[in-house]
Structures are given as C-alpha cells and as structure tokens.
Amino acid sequence: MLWKPALDLFMNTLRELFQYYSQCVYQILIVNSPAMVMFAYKIVRGVLPPGVQRKVHIVDAQDTPATMRKFIDEANVPDFYGGTCRCPGGCIEGYGQAQAKRRDKESVSSASEEAANGEVGVVTEDIALKAGQEHRRVFTLKKGETVVWEFVTPSGNGVTFAKYFEPSNEAKGVDWERVHLSKVERYVISKESPSEGSDEYTAGIDGVLVLVWDNKQSWFSAKHLQMKVFKQASEQTSA
C-alpha cells in the first residue's frame, strides 16, 4: 500500500525542485512504477502547476524502455532499461544482476512472511467513494479469528471509518450488507475520521465484524480509498 507520508514527501520534493531549481530540471522520469504509485499520482497531480505536470513522467515497467529512449539517447540507456549501454561493472552501482538476485530473495522472503500472516493472495483495492456513498466489509468470525486492515485516502481527506461487532448469541437475522447503520448503533466499537489507519480485531467470541468507510458527510466530493483487508485464521484453526 502507498504510505501517505511518502506521497507527501514526493509532492513536496517536486514543489521545491521547480520552485528553486526550475531551470535545472528538464524532465523527471519515474520508471518501473507499480500501479499504486501511478494511481496515487493521478489523484494528486492536479495540485501541481501545469508546467510541473508536463515535466513529470511516471510509467510502468512495460512503458519504461520507450519512455527512456524518448528523452535519452539509447546508447546512454542501461540495457536493463531497454537501452544498449553496458558499462563495465554496471551502469548504476549496485543495480543489475546482483540487485535482481537480491530482489528475488526479498520477494521469496516477502511471500513467506505473507504466508505466515495469512495474507497470501490479498491485494490492495482502489475504491472510489462517491459523495453520500459507503463501503462495507463483513466478516463472520469464530472465537480467536482476526481481521487485519490498513487504508489511506491519498488526498488526505478522511472518510468516516466505523467498526461494528455483533455477537452470535445476539444475532437476530441482521442483514449487515443492507441494514441502515442507525439501527445497529448498539454494536458500534468505534467511529472516527482518519485519513489513514491500520489495525486488527480479534474476536473474543463468535460473531460478525463489520468495517464501514463512509463518505455520506460529503455532498459533492468523491473520495478515493486504498485499502487492504483480510482475515487471519486463529492458531487453533490453523493447527
């Protein structure tokens, strides 16, 4: 997931570059970018001056070679970026086969960690909440099961985030996908309006956990939300 402080740092760096060193900046190429970075930049690029926007190019791995050759002579573009340059020892110190091996090792390590956390196959979702709209995630939990979440609104404007838990022994056939939340306030755990957050909830008893991201206080503005939510099995269940 894209960390909002990192996005803020990127935007502030761009502003300072073009404010104090505008004549020194020809083009800024950010290559091999993951989809999340490109998505976040599209949201916030509107706050940058048009002249800055024209000089910033964020492209994925597929478009990296063509973009590099567009602005840099192919003879000066490293071969791993689609060019023909092969400097002795590597065009960029620490980048090349050694880095690829390290990246593969880190990928295996990350996959192992995700497997241990029950996070395999979990993807970061990009959600657009229209004005007056909400997004719900409903989990039926056994005692000891845990739901983990993290989210951020890239623009920094927080939506209302609420957690509800209904014990199974109090279940009365509530349809949590459709019920008006004002009718189930007695089950609310917390309600706040952060621009980002990460936490987890472990069920002390069997029941239903409901996570709600709410943009109903906004009459006109849509909010973009990046989130990752998944359920971990309890140790007893895993065993």
Coordinates of C-alpha atoms in Angstrom, one line a residue:
M1 CA 0.0 0.0 0.0
L2 CA 1.1 3.5 -0.7
W3 CA 2.1 5.2 2.5
K4 CA 0.7 8.8 2.7
P5 CA 3.8 10.4 4.3
A6 CA 5.8 9.0 1.4
L7 CA 3.4 10.6 -1.1
D8 CA 3.6 13.9 0.8
L9 CA 7.4 13.8 0.7
F10 CA 7.3 13.1 -3.1
M11 CA 4.9 16.1 -3.7
N12 CA 6.9 18.5 -1.5
T13 CA 10.1 17.5 -3.2
L14 CA 8.6 18.2 -6.6
R15 CA 7.4 21.6 -5.5
E16 CA 10.8 22.6 -4.1
L17 CA 12.6 21.4 -7.2
F18 CA 10.5 23.5 -9.5
Q19 CA 10.3 26.5 -7.1
Y20 CA 14.1 26.8 -6.5
Y21 CA 15.7 24.9 -9.4
S22 CA 13.2 25.2 -12.2
Q23 CA 15.8 25.9 -14.8
C24 CA 17.9 22.9 -13.8
V25 CA 15.0 20.4 -14.2
Y26 CA 14.5 19.2 -17.7
Q27 CA 12.3 16.1 -17.2
I28 CA 11.7 13.8 -14.2
L29 CA 11.3 10.1 -15.2
I30 CA 10.0 7.7 -12.6
V31 CA 10.2 4.3 -14.2
N32 CA 9.2 0.7 -13.4
S33 CA 6.4 2.2 -11.2
P34 CA 3.8 -0.1 -9.7
A35 CA 0.2 0.6 -10.5
M36 CA -0.4 2.0 -7.0
V37 CA 2.1 4.8 -7.5
M38 CA 0.6 5.7 -10.9
F39 CA -2.9 5.7 -9.4
A40 CA -1.9 7.9 -6.5
Y41 CA -0.1 10.4 -8.7
K42 CA -3.2 10.8 -11.0
I43 CA -5.2 11.8 -7.9
V44 CA -2.8 14.4 -6.6
R45 CA -1.2 15.7 -9.8
G46 CA -3.9 18.4 -10.2
V47 CA -2.4 20.4 -7.3
L48 CA 0.8 20.8 -9.3
P49 CA 1.3 23.7 -11.7
P50 CA 0.8 22.7 -15.4
G51 CA 4.5 23.3 -16.1
V52 CA 5.5 20.8 -13.5
Q53 CA 2.9 18.2 -14.7
R54 CA 4.4 18.4 -18.2
K55 CA 7.8 17.5 -16.9
V56 CA 6.9 14.6 -14.7
H57 CA 6.5 11.2 -16.3
I58 CA 5.5 8.1 -14.2
V59 CA 5.4 4.9 -16.2
D60 CA 5.1 1.2 -15.6
A61 CA 7.7 -1.5 -16.5
Q62 CA 6.1 -2.0 -19.9
D63 CA 6.4 1.6 -21.0
T64 CA 9.8 2.2 -19.3
P65 CA 12.1 1.4 -22.3
A66 CA 10.1 3.6 -24.8
T67 CA 10.0 6.5 -22.3
M68 CA 13.7 6.3 -21.6
R69 CA 14.6 6.3 -25.3
K70 CA 12.2 9.2 -25.9
F71 CA 14.3 11.5 -23.6
I72 CA 17.7 9.8 -23.5
D73 CA 19.9 8.5 -26.3
E74 CA 19.6 4.7 -26.5
A75 CA 23.4 4.4 -26.2
N76 CA 23.2 6.0 -22.7
V77 CA 20.3 4.0 -21.5
P78 CA 21.3 0.9 -19.4
D79 CA 20.4 -2.4 -21.1
F80 CA 18.1 -3.3 -18.2
Y81 CA 16.0 -0.3 -19.1
G82 CA 15.8 -1.2 -22.7
G83 CA 18.9 0.6 -24.0
T84 CA 22.3 -0.6 -25.3
C85 CA 24.6 0.7 -22.6
R86 CA 26.6 -1.9 -20.8
C87 CA 29.2 -0.2 -18.6
P88 CA 31.9 -2.3 -17.0
G89 CA 30.8 -3.1 -13.5
G90 CA 27.2 -2.0 -14.4
C91 CA 25.8 1.4 -15.4
I92 CA 24.4 2.0 -12.0
E93 CA 26.4 0.9 -9.0
G94 CA 24.5 -1.9 -7.1
Y95 CA 21.9 -2.3 -9.9
G96 CA 22.0 -5.2 -12.3
Q97 CA 22.3 -9.0 -11.7
A98 CA 23.2 -8.6 -8.1
Q99 CA 20.2 -6.5 -7.4
A100 CA 18.0 -8.8 -9.4
K101 CA 19.1 -11.7 -7.2
R102 CA 18.6 -9.6 -4.1
R103 CA 15.1 -8.6 -5.3
D104 CA 14.2 -12.3 -6.0
K105 CA 15.4 -13.2 -2.5
E106 CA 13.4 -10.4 -0.9
S107 CA 10.4 -11.5 -3.0
V108 CA 10.7 -15.0 -1.6
S109 CA 11.1 -13.7 1.9
S110 CA 8.1 -11.4 1.5
A111 CA 6.0 -14.3 0.1
S112 CA 7.0 -16.4 3.1
E113 CA 6.0 -13.6 5.5
E114 CA 2.7 -13.2 3.8
A115 CA 2.0 -16.9 4.0
A116 CA 2.8 -16.8 7.7
N117 CA 0.4 -13.9 8.2
G118 CA -2.4 -15.5 6.2
E119 CA -2.0 -12.7 3.6
V120 CA -1.4 -14.7 0.5
G121 CA -3.5 -13.5 -2.4
V122 CA -4.5 -10.3 -0.7
V123 CA -4.4 -7.3 -2.9
T124 CA -4.6 -3.6 -2.3
E125 CA -8.0 -2.3 -3.5
D126 CA -8.6 1.1 -5.1
I127 CA -12.1 2.3 -4.3
A128 CA -13.9 5.5 -5.3
L129 CA -16.5 6.6 -2.8
K130 CA -18.9 8.9 -4.4
A131 CA -20.5 11.7 -2.3
G132 CA -23.0 10.1 0.1
Q133 CA -21.7 6.6 -0.6
E134 CA -20.2 4.0 1.8
H135 CA -18.2 0.8 1.5
R136 CA -18.7 -2.2 3.8
R137 CA -16.7 -5.3 4.6
V138 CA -18.5 -8.0 6.6
F139 CA -16.7 -10.9 8.3
T140 CA -18.2 -13.9 10.1
L141 CA -15.7 -14.7 12.8
K142 CA -15.1 -17.6 15.1
K143 CA -13.5 -17.0 18.5
G144 CA -9.8 -16.3 18.1
E145 CA -10.0 -15.3 14.4
T146 CA -8.5 -11.9 13.5
V147 CA -9.3 -9.4 10.8
V148 CA -6.4 -7.1 9.7
W149 CA -6.8 -3.8 7.8
E150 CA -4.9 -0.8 6.5
F151 CA -6.2 2.0 4.4
V152 CA -5.3 5.5 3.3
T153 CA -7.1 8.3 1.4
P154 CA -4.3 9.7 -0.8
S155 CA -5.8 13.2 -1.0
G156 CA -5.6 13.3 2.8
N157 CA -9.3 13.9 3.3
G158 CA -10.6 11.3 5.7
V159 CA -13.8 9.5 5.4
T160 CA -15.7 8.2 8.5
F161 CA -14.4 4.8 9.5
A162 CA -16.5 2.7 11.9
K163 CA -16.2 -0.8 13.3
Y164 CA -19.2 -2.9 14.5
F165 CA -19.3 -6.3 16.1
E166 CA -22.5 -8.4 16.7
P167 CA -22.1 -11.5 18.9
S168 CA -23.6 -14.6 17.5
N169 CA -25.7 -15.2 20.6
E170 CA -27.4 -11.8 19.9
A171 CA -27.9 -12.4 16.2
K172 CA -31.4 -11.5 15.1
G173 CA -31.0 -12.0 11.4
V174 CA -29.5 -8.6 10.7
D175 CA -28.5 -8.2 7.0
W176 CA -25.3 -6.3 7.5
E177 CA -24.8 -5.7 3.8
R178 CA -28.0 -3.6 3.7
V179 CA -29.1 -2.6 7.2
H180 CA -29.2 1.2 7.9
L181 CA -26.4 1.7 10.4
S182 CA -28.5 3.9 12.7
K183 CA -30.5 0.8 13.6
V184 CA -27.4 -1.1 14.9
E185 CA -25.6 1.6 16.8
R186 CA -25.5 -0.6 19.9
Y187 CA -23.0 -2.8 18.2
V188 CA -20.5 0.0 17.3
I189 CA -17.0 -0.4 18.6
S190 CA -15.5 2.8 17.4
K191 CA -16.1 5.6 14.9
E192 CA -13.5 8.1 13.6
S193 CA -12.5 10.1 10.6
P194 CA -8.8 9.5 9.9
S195 CA -7.0 10.0 6.6
E196 CA -5.2 6.7 7.1
G197 CA -5.2 3.8 9.6
S198 CA -4.1 0.2 10.2
D199 CA -5.2 -2.1 13.0
E200 CA -6.7 -5.5 13.7
Y201 CA -9.6 -7.0 15.6
T202 CA -9.6 -10.5 17.2
A203 CA -12.9 -11.9 18.1
G204 CA -13.3 -12.8 21.8
I205 CA -16.5 -14.8 20.9
D206 CA -18.2 -15.9 17.7
G207 CA -19.9 -13.1 15.9
V208 CA -19.9 -10.7 12.9
L209 CA -17.4 -7.9 12.4
V210 CA -18.4 -5.1 10.0
L211 CA -16.0 -2.4 8.8
V212 CA -17.5 0.7 7.2
W213 CA -15.9 3.5 5.3
D214 CA -18.5 6.3 4.9
N215 CA -18.4 9.4 2.7
K216 CA -22.0 10.4 3.5
Q217 CA -20.9 13.7 5.1
S218 CA -19.8 15.0 1.7
W219 CA -22.4 16.4 -0.6
F220 CA -20.3 16.9 -3.6
S221 CA -16.8 15.4 -3.3
A222 CA -15.8 11.9 -4.1
K223 CA -13.1 10.3 -2.0
H224 CA -10.5 7.8 -3.2
L225 CA -9.6 5.0 -0.8
Q226 CA -6.8 2.5 -1.0
M227 CA -7.2 -0.5 1.3
K228 CA -6.2 -4.0 2.2
V229 CA -8.4 -6.1 4.4
F230 CA -8.1 -9.8 5.2
K231 CA -9.0 -12.4 7.8
Q232 CA -6.4 -14.5 9.6
A233 CA -7.2 -17.8 11.0
S234 CA -6.7 -18.5 14.7
E235 CA -3.8 -20.6 15.7
Q236 CA -6.3 -23.3 16.7
T237 CA -7.9 -23.2 13.3
S238 CA -4.5 -23.2 11.5
A239 CA -3.4 -26.2 13.6

